[in-house]
Coordinates of C-alpha atoms in Angstrom, one line a residue:
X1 CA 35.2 -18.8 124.9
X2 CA 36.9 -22.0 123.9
X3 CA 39.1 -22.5 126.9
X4 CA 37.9 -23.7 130.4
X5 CA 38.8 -21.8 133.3
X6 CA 40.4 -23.5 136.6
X7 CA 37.4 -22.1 138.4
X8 CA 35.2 -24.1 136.7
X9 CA 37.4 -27.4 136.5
X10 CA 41.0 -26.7 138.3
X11 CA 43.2 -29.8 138.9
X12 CA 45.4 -30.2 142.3
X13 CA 49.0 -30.9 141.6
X14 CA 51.8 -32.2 143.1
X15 CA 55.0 -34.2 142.6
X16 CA 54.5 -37.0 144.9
X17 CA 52.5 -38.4 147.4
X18 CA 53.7 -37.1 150.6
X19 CA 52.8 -33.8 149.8
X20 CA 50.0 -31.9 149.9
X21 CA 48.3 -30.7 146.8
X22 CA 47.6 -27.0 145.3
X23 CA 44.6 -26.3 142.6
X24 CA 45.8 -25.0 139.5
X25 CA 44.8 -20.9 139.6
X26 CA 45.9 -20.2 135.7
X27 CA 46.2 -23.0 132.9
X28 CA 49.9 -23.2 132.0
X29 CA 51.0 -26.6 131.0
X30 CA 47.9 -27.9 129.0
X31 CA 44.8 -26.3 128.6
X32 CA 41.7 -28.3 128.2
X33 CA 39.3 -27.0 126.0
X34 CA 35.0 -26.1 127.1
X35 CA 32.0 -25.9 125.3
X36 CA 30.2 -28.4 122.7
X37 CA 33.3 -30.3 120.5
X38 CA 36.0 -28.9 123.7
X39 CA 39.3 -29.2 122.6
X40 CA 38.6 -30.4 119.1
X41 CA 37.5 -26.6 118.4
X42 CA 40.8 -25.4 118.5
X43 CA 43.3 -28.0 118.6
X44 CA 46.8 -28.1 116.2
X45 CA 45.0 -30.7 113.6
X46 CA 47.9 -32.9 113.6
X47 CA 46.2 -36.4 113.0
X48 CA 49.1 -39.0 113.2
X49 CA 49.1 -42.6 114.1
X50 CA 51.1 -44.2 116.3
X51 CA 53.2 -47.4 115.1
X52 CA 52.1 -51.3 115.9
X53 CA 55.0 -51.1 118.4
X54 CA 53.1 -48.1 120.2
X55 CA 50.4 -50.2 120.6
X56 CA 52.0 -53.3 121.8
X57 CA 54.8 -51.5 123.8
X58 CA 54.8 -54.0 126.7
X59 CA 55.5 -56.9 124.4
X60 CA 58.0 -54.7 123.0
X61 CA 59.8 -54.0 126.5
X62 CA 59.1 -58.0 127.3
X63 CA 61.7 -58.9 124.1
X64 CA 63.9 -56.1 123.7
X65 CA 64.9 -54.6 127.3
X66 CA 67.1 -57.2 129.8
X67 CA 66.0 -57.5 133.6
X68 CA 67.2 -54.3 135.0
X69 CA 67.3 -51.7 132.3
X70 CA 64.3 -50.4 133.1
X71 CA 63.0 -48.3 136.5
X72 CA 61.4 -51.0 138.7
X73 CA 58.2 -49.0 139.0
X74 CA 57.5 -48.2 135.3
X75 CA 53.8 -49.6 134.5
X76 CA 53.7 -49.9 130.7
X77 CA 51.0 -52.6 129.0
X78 CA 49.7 -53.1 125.3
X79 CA 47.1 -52.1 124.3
X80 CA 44.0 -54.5 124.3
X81 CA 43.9 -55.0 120.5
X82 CA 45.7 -55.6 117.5
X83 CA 47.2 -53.3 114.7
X84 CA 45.4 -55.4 112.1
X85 CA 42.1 -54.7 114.4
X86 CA 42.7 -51.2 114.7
X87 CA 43.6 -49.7 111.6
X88 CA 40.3 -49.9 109.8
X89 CA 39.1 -47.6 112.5
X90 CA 42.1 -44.8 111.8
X91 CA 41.2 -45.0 108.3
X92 CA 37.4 -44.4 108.8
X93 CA 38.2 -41.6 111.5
X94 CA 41.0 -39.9 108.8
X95 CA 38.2 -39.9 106.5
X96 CA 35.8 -38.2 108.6
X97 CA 38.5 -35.5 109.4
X98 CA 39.8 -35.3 105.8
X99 CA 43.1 -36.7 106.7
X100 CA 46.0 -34.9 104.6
X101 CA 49.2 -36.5 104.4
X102 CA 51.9 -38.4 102.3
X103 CA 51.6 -42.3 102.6
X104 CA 54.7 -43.7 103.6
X105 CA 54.2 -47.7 103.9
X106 CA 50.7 -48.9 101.7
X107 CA 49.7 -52.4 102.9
X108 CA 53.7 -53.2 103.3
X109 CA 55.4 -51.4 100.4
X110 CA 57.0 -48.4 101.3
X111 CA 56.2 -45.1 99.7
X112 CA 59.1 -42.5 99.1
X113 CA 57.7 -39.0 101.0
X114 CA 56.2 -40.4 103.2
X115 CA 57.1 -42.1 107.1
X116 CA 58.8 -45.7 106.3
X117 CA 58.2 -46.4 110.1
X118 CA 54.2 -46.1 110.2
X119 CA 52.0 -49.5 110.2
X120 CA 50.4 -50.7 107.2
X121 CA 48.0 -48.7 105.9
X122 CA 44.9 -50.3 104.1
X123 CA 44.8 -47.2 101.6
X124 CA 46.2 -44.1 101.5
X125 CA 45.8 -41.0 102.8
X126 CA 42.9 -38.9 101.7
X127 CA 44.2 -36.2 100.2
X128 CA 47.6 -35.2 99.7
X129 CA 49.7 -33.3 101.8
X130 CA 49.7 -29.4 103.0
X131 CA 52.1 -27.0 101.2
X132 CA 55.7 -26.6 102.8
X133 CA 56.9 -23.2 104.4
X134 CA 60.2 -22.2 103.9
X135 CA 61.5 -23.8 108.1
X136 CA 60.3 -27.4 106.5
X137 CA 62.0 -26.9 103.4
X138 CA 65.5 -26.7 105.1
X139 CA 64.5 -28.6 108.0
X140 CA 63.8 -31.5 105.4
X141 CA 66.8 -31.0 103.7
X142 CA 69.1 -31.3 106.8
X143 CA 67.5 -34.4 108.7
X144 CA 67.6 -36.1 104.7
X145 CA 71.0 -35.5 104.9
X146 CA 71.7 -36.6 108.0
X147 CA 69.9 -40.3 107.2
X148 CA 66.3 -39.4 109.0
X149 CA 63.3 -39.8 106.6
X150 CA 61.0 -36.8 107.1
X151 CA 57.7 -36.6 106.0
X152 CA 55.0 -34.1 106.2
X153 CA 53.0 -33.6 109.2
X154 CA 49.8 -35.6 108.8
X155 CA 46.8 -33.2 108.5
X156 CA 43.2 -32.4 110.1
X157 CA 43.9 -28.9 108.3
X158 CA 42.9 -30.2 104.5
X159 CA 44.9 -29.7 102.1
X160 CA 42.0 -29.9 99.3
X161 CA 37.8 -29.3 99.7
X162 CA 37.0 -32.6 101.3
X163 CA 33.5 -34.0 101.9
X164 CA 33.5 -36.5 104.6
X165 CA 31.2 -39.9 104.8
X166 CA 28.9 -38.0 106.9
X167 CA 28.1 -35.3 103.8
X168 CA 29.8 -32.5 106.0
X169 CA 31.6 -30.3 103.5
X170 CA 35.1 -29.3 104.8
X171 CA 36.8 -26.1 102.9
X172 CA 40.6 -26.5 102.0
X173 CA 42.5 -24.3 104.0
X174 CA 44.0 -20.7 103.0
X175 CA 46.6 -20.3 105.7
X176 CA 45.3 -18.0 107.6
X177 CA 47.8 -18.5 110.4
X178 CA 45.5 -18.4 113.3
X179 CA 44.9 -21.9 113.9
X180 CA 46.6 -24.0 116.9
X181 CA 44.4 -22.5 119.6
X182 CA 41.9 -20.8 117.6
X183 CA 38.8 -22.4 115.8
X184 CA 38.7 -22.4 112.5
X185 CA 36.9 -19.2 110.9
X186 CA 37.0 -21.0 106.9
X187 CA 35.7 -24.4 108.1
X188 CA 38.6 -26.1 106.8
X189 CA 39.7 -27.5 110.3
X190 CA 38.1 -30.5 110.9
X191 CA 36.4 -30.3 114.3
X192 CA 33.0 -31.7 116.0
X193 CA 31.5 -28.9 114.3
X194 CA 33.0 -28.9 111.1
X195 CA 33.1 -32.8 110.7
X196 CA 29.8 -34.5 112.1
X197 CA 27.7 -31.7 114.2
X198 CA 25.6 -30.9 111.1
X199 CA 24.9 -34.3 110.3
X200 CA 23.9 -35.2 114.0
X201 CA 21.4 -32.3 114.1
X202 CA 19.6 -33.4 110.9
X203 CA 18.6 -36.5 112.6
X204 CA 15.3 -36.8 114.4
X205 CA 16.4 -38.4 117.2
X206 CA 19.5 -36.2 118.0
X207 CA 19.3 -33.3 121.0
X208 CA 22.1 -31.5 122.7
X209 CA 22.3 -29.2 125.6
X210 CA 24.6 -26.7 126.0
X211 CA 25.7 -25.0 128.9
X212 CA 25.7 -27.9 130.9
X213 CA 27.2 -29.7 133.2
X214 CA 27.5 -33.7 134.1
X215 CA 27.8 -33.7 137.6
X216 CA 27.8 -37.5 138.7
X217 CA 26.5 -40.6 136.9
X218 CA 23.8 -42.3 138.7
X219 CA 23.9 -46.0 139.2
X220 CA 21.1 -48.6 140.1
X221 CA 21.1 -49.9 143.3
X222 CA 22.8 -53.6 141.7
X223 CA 25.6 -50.5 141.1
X224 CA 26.0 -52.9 137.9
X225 CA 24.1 -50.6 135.4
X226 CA 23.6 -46.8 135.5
X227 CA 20.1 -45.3 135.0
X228 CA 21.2 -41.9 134.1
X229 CA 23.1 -38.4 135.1
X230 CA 22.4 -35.7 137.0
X231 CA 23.6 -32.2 135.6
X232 CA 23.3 -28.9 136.0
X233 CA 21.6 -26.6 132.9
X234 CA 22.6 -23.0 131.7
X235 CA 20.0 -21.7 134.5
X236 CA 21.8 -23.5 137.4
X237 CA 18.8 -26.1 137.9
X238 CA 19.8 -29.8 138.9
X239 CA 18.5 -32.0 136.3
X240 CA 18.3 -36.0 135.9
X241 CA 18.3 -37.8 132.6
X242 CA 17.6 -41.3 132.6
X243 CA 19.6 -43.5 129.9
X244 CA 19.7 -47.2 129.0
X245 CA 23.5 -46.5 128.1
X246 CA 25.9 -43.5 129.4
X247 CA 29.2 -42.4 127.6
X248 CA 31.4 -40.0 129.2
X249 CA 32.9 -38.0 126.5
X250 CA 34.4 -35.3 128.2
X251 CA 38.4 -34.1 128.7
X252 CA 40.3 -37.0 129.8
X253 CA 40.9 -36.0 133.4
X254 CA 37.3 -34.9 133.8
X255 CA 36.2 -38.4 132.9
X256 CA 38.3 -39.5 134.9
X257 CA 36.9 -37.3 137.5
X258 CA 33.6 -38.4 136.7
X259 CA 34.3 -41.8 137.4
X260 CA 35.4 -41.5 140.7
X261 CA 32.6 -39.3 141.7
X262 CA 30.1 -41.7 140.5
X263 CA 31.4 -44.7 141.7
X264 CA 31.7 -46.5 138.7
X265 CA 35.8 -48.5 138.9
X266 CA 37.3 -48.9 142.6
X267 CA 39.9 -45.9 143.2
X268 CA 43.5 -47.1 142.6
X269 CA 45.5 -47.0 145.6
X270 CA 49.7 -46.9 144.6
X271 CA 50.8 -48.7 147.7
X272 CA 48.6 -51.6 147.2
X273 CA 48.5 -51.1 143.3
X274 CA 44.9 -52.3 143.7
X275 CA 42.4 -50.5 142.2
X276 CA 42.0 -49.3 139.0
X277 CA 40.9 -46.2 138.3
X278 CA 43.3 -43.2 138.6
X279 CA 46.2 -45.6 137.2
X280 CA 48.4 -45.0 134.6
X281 CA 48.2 -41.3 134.2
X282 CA 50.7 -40.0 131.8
X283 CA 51.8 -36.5 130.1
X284 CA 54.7 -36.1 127.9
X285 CA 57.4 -33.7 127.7
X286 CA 58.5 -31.1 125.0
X287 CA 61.8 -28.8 124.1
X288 CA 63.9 -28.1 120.9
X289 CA 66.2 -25.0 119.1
X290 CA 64.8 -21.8 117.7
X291 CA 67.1 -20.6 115.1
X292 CA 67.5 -16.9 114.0
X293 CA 67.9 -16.2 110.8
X294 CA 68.3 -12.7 109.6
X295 CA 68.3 -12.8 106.1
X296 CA 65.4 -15.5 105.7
X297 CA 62.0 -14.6 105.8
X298 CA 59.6 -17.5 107.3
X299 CA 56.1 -15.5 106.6
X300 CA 54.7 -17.3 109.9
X301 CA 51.5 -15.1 109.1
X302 CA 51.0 -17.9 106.2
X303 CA 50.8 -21.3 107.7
X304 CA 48.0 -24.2 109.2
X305 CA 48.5 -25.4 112.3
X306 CA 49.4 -28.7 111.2
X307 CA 52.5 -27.1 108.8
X308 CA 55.3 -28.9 109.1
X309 CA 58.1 -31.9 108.5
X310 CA 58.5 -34.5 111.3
X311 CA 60.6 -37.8 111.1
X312 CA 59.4 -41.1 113.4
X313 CA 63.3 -42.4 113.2
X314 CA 63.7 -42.0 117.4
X315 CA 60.4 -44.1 118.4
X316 CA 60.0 -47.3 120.3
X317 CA 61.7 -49.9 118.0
X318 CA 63.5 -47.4 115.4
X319 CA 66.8 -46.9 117.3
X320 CA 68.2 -48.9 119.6
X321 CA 67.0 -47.4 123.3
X322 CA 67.9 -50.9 125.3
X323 CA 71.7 -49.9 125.0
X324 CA 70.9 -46.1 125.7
X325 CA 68.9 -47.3 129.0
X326 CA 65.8 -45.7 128.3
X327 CA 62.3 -46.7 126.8
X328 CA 60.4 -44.5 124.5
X329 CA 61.2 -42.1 121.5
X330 CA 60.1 -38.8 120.2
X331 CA 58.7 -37.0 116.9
X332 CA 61.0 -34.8 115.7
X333 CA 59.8 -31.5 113.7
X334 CA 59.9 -28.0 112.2
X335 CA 56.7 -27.5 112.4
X336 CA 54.8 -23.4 112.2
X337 CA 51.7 -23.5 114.0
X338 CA 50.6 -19.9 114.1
X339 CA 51.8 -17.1 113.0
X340 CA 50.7 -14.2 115.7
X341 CA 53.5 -12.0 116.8
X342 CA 52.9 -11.8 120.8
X343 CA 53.8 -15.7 120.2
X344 CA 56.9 -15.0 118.1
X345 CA 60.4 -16.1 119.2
X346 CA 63.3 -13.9 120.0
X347 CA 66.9 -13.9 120.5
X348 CA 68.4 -13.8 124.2
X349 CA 68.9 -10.8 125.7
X350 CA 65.9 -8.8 123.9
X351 CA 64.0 -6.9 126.7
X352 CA 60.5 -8.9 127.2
X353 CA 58.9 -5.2 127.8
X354 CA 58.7 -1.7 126.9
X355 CA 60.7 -0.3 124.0
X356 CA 63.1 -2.8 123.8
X357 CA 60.8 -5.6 123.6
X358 CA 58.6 -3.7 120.5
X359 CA 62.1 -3.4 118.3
X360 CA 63.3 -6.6 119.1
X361 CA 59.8 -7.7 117.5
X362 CA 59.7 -5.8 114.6
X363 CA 63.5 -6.9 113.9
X364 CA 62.7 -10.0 114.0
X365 CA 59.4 -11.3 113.6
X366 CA 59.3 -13.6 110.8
X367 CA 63.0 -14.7 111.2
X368 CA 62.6 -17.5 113.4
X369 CA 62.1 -21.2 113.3
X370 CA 61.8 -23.7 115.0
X371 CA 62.8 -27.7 115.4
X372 CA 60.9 -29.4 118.4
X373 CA 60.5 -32.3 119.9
X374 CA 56.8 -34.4 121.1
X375 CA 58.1 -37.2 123.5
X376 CA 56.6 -40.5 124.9
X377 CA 56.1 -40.3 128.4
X378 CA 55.4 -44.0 130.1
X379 CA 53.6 -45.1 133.3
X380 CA 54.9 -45.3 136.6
X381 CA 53.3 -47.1 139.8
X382 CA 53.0 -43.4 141.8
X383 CA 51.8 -41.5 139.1
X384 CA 48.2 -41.4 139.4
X385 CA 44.9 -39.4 139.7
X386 CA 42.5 -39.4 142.3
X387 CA 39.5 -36.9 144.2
X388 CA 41.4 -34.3 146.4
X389 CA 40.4 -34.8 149.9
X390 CA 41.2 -30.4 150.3
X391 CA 40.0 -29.0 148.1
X392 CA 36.3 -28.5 146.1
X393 CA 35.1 -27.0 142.9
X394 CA 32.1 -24.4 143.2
X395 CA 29.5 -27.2 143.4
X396 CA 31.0 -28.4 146.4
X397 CA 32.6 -31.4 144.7
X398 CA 36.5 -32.8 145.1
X399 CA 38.9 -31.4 142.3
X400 CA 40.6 -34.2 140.7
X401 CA 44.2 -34.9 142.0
X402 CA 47.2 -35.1 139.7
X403 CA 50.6 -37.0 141.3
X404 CA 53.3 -36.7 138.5
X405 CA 56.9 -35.7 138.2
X406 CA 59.2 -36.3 135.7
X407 CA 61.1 -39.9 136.4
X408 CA 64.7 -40.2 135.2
X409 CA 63.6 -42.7 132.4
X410 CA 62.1 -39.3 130.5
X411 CA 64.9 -37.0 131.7
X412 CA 67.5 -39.7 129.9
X413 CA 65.2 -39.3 126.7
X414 CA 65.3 -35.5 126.3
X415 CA 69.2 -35.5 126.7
X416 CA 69.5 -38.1 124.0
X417 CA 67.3 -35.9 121.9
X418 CA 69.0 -32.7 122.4
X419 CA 72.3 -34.4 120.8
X420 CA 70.1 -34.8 118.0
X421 CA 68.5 -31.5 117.3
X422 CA 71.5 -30.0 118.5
X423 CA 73.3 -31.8 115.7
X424 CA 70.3 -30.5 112.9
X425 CA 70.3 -27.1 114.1
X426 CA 74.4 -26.7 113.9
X427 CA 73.8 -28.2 110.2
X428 CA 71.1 -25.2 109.1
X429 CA 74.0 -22.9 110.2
X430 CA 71.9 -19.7 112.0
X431 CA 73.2 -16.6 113.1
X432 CA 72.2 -17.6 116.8
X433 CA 69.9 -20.2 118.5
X434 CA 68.6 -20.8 122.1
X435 CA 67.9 -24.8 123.1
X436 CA 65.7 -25.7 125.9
X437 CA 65.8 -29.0 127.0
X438 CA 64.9 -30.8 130.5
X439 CA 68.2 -31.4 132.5
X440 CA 68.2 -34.4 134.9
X441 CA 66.6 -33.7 137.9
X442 CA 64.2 -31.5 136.4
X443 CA 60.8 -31.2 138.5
X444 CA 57.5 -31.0 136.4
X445 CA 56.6 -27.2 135.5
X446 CA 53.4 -26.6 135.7
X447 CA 53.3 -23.1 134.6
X448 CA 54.7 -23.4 131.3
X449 CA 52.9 -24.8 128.4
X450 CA 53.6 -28.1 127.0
X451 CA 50.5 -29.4 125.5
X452 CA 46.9 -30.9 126.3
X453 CA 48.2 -34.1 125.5
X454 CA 47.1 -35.8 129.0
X455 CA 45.9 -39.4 129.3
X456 CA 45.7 -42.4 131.0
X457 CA 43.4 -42.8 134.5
X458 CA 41.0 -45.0 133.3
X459 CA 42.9 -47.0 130.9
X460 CA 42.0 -50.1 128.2
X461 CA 43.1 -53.3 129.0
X462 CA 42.7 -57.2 128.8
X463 CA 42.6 -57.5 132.8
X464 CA 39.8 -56.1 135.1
X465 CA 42.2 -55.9 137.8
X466 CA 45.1 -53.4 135.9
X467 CA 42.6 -51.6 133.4
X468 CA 39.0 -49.9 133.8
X469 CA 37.7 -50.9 130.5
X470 CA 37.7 -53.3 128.2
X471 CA 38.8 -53.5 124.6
X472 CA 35.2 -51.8 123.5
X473 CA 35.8 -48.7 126.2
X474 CA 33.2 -50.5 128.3
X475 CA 33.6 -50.2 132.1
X476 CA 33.8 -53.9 133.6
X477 CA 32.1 -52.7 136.8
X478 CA 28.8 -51.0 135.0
X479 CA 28.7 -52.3 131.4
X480 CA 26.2 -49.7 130.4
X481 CA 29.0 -47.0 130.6
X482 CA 31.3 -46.4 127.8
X483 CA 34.5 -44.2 128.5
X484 CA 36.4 -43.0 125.1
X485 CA 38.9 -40.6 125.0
X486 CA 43.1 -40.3 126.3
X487 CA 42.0 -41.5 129.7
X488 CA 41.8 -45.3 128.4
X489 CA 45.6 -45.2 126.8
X490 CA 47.7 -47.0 129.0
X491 CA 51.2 -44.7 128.4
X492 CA 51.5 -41.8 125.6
X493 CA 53.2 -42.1 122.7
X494 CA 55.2 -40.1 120.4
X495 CA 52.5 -39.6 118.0
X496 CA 49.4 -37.0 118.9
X497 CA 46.6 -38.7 120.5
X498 CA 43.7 -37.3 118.4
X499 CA 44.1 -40.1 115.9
X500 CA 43.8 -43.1 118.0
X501 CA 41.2 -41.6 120.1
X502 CA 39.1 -40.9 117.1
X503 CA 39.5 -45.1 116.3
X504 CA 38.9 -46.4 119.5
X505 CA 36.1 -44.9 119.9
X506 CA 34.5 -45.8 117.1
X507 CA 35.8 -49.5 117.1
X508 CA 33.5 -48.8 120.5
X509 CA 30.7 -47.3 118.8
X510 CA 30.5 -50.4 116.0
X511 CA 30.2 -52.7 118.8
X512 CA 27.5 -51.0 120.7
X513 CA 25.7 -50.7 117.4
X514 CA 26.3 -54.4 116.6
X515 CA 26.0 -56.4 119.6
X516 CA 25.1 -54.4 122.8
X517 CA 21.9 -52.6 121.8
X518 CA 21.0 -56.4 120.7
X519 CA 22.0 -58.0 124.1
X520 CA 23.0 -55.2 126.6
X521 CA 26.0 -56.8 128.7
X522 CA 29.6 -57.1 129.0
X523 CA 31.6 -57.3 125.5
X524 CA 34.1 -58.9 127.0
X525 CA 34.1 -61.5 129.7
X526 CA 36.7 -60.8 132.8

């Protein structure tokens, strides 16, 4: 059991405000993960950074957009730090994780094979990049042509036997093709477990418990500090544990969640915009071709989950969204996840059941691919979380809240990109294709999947009054509780989150090791 169930930890969703909000009864559009490591277990692996634009996207929208451009109510900010702060911390994480990859721009001199849009990098990646299947091949071929520069999907999935700064040994992968979704039976996955787990429980002062629950952080009565948590162990007990310093390191929308149940940030309120925590929530959006092919044979048995070509051309900065009226970009790839057949692709019209549907398989698994697309998805003034005044979980507790919709600004963005993949997929000439692609208008689907890719709600920021932490992940209201994970990004980018999470949060850790723990205390003054 990797995945939660909504009757353990169901959201409420709706599109706006005025309406009233239903729990979530089956996981469709993301699906957070459960257990020790969560998500990490059996994520994709794709471990890509996003670009110093990314991270300073407001002062990007301040120079390049004119007054008007732009949806009144969008809510985008920069990141609290710089790129020359934060990339030490990527390259220490992509280290850990065994990082595989082509380097594409080495402390400002670009590398051919690699992306000539991604922030200097103070040394290359670790280990070179996964083998291509046969849908990255032409996929690379065609967006070369067509004057993109694709690169290979940066990796979690190592390419070679990798041992990490910790000592963990992590095996290089075989290709099993059961990997986005499924943890990793040859250890070559880097994961909690696979990455720093072992090293944690040779230590002396390490302890875990598993099969429990984190029901509320409790705070002293100054409500300035916290003194511990109170949770719930495998046998259903309530239990307190008193700490000098809490971090929430759950899913994003359950620390989120967490936070509002313990009091620990004032609720944000979208009519007022005061408040801070519940602001800035923010998905993203997905879509692309599958192209049929019946003489090619794409073996998706054989493949990582990180397998693929991508190309950064369409982000922030890269192409010139002012003039198209829209702010943000997208990854473009061919990318072969996992190779199971109930997943496999097949050409309109097969029946999805019965007879029909088992020929249709059998003629043509294995003669698919696919070209997708990840998108940015920015922050709006009524998208937000908050506790559900309706409904409870089985402790008696509020669900957490979610108020999102798609807003035309990410509607304009998918059509743009369908010209494009349109234009790729025409080029690789198959004997059909399907497209699927938001229209505008399109209300937020909750029951199909997109990806587990949520964040924002408790965001990083330079200003106590827009952002719940600071720079270090540090609440400003109880500066003994640290908050890493998606929740503290402002807006989501093109680029997978797992990355930037894995730096933050240690450029967090450093500082608690180096100056809290030696005068406990806000990092940064408000």
């Amino acid at each position: 059991k990797v995945f939660a169930t909504p009757a353990e930890v169901a959201v409420t969703v709706r599109y706006n405000s005025s309406q009233t909000a239903l729990p979530t009864r089956k996981w469709g559009a993301f699906a957070p993960g459960t257990g020790v490591g969560g998500s990490g277990l059996h994520w994709t692996a794709v471990l890509i950074r996003p670009t110093p634009t990314d991270i300073k996207l407001k002062t990007y929208v301040d120079e390049a957009y004119k007054p008007g451009i732009l949806q009144d109510d969008m809510r985008v900010m920069d990141f609290p730090f710089s790129w020359e702060e934060i990339e030490p911390y990527y390259y220490k994480f992509e280290l850990i994780c065994g990082q595989s990859g082509n380097t594409g721009n080495l402390r400002g001199k670009i590398l051919e094979g690699g992306d000539p849009f991604e922030g200097p990098r103070s040394e290359p990646y670790p280990l070179p990049a996964l083998d291509d299947t046969l849908n990255n091949v032409m996929f690379k071929e065609v967006a070369t042509k067509l004057g993109y520069h694709p690169f290979p999907n940066p990796s979690a999935c190592v390419s070679r036997a990798w041992k990490n700064p910790y000592g963990n040994q992590i095996a290089p992968c075989n290709y099993c093709g059961y990997c986005s979704k499924y943890p990793c039976l040859n250890y070559s996955k880097a994961s909690p477990q696979t990455a720093v787990m072992d090293s944690l429980k040779r230590m002396p002062n390490f302890s875990y418990e598993v099969n429990a629950e984190v029901i509320k952080v409790v705070l002293n009565d100054d409500k300035k500090t916290a003194k511990g948590v109170i949770y719930i162990d495998a046998q259903g007990n309530e239990c307190f544990q008193p700490a000098k310093i809490v971090v929430l390191s759950s899913f994003q929308l359950y620390n989120v969640r967490l936070m509002l149940l313990s009091g620990i940030g004032k609720p944000y309120n979208p009519i007022t915009e005061e408040g801070v925590v519940g602001r800035n929530y923010a998905f993203l959006s997905n879509g692309g071709a599958t192209l049929f092919f019946k003489d090619k044979n794409f073996n998706p048995y054989a493949t990582a989950g990180a397998t693929g070509q991508m190309f950064n051309d369409i982000s922030p900065g890269n192409f010139d969204g002012p003039s198209l009226g829209f702010l943000g970009g997208a990854k473009i790839h061919s990318s072969q996840a996992t190779g199971t057949p109930i997943s496999t692709a097949l050409p309109k019209g097969t029946p999805t059941w019965g007879m029909g549907y088992k020929e249709g398989l059998e003629e043509w698994y294995g003669h698919s691919m696919k070209i997708s697309i990840t998108t940015t998805c920015q922050s709006y003034r009524d998208i937000y979380l908050d506790l559900d005044p309706n409904y409870n979980d089985h402790r008696g507790l509020p669900l957490l809240r979610m108020t999102f919709n798609w807003k035309e600004n990410e509607l304009k963005l998918q059509q743009h990109l369908k010209g494009i993949v349109g234009n790729i997929a025409k080029e690789l000439n198959p004997d059909s294709m399907s497209m699927s692609f938001l229209p505008m208008g399109a209300d937020f689907d909750l029951t199909k999947y997109v990806s587990t890719h949520n964040v924002g709600g408790a965001v990083m920021g330079d200003n106590p009054k827009t952002s719940a932490l600071n720079k270090y992940l540090q609440s400003w209201d109880v500066h003994n509780v640290f908050v890493p994970g998606g929740n503290a990004f402002p807006q989501n980018f093109q680029a997978n989150p797992t990355d930037t999470i894995g730096a933050i949060t240690l450029m967090a850790a450093q500082a608690i090791k180096d100056q809290y723990l030696k005068n406990p205390g806000p990092l940064v003054q408000a």
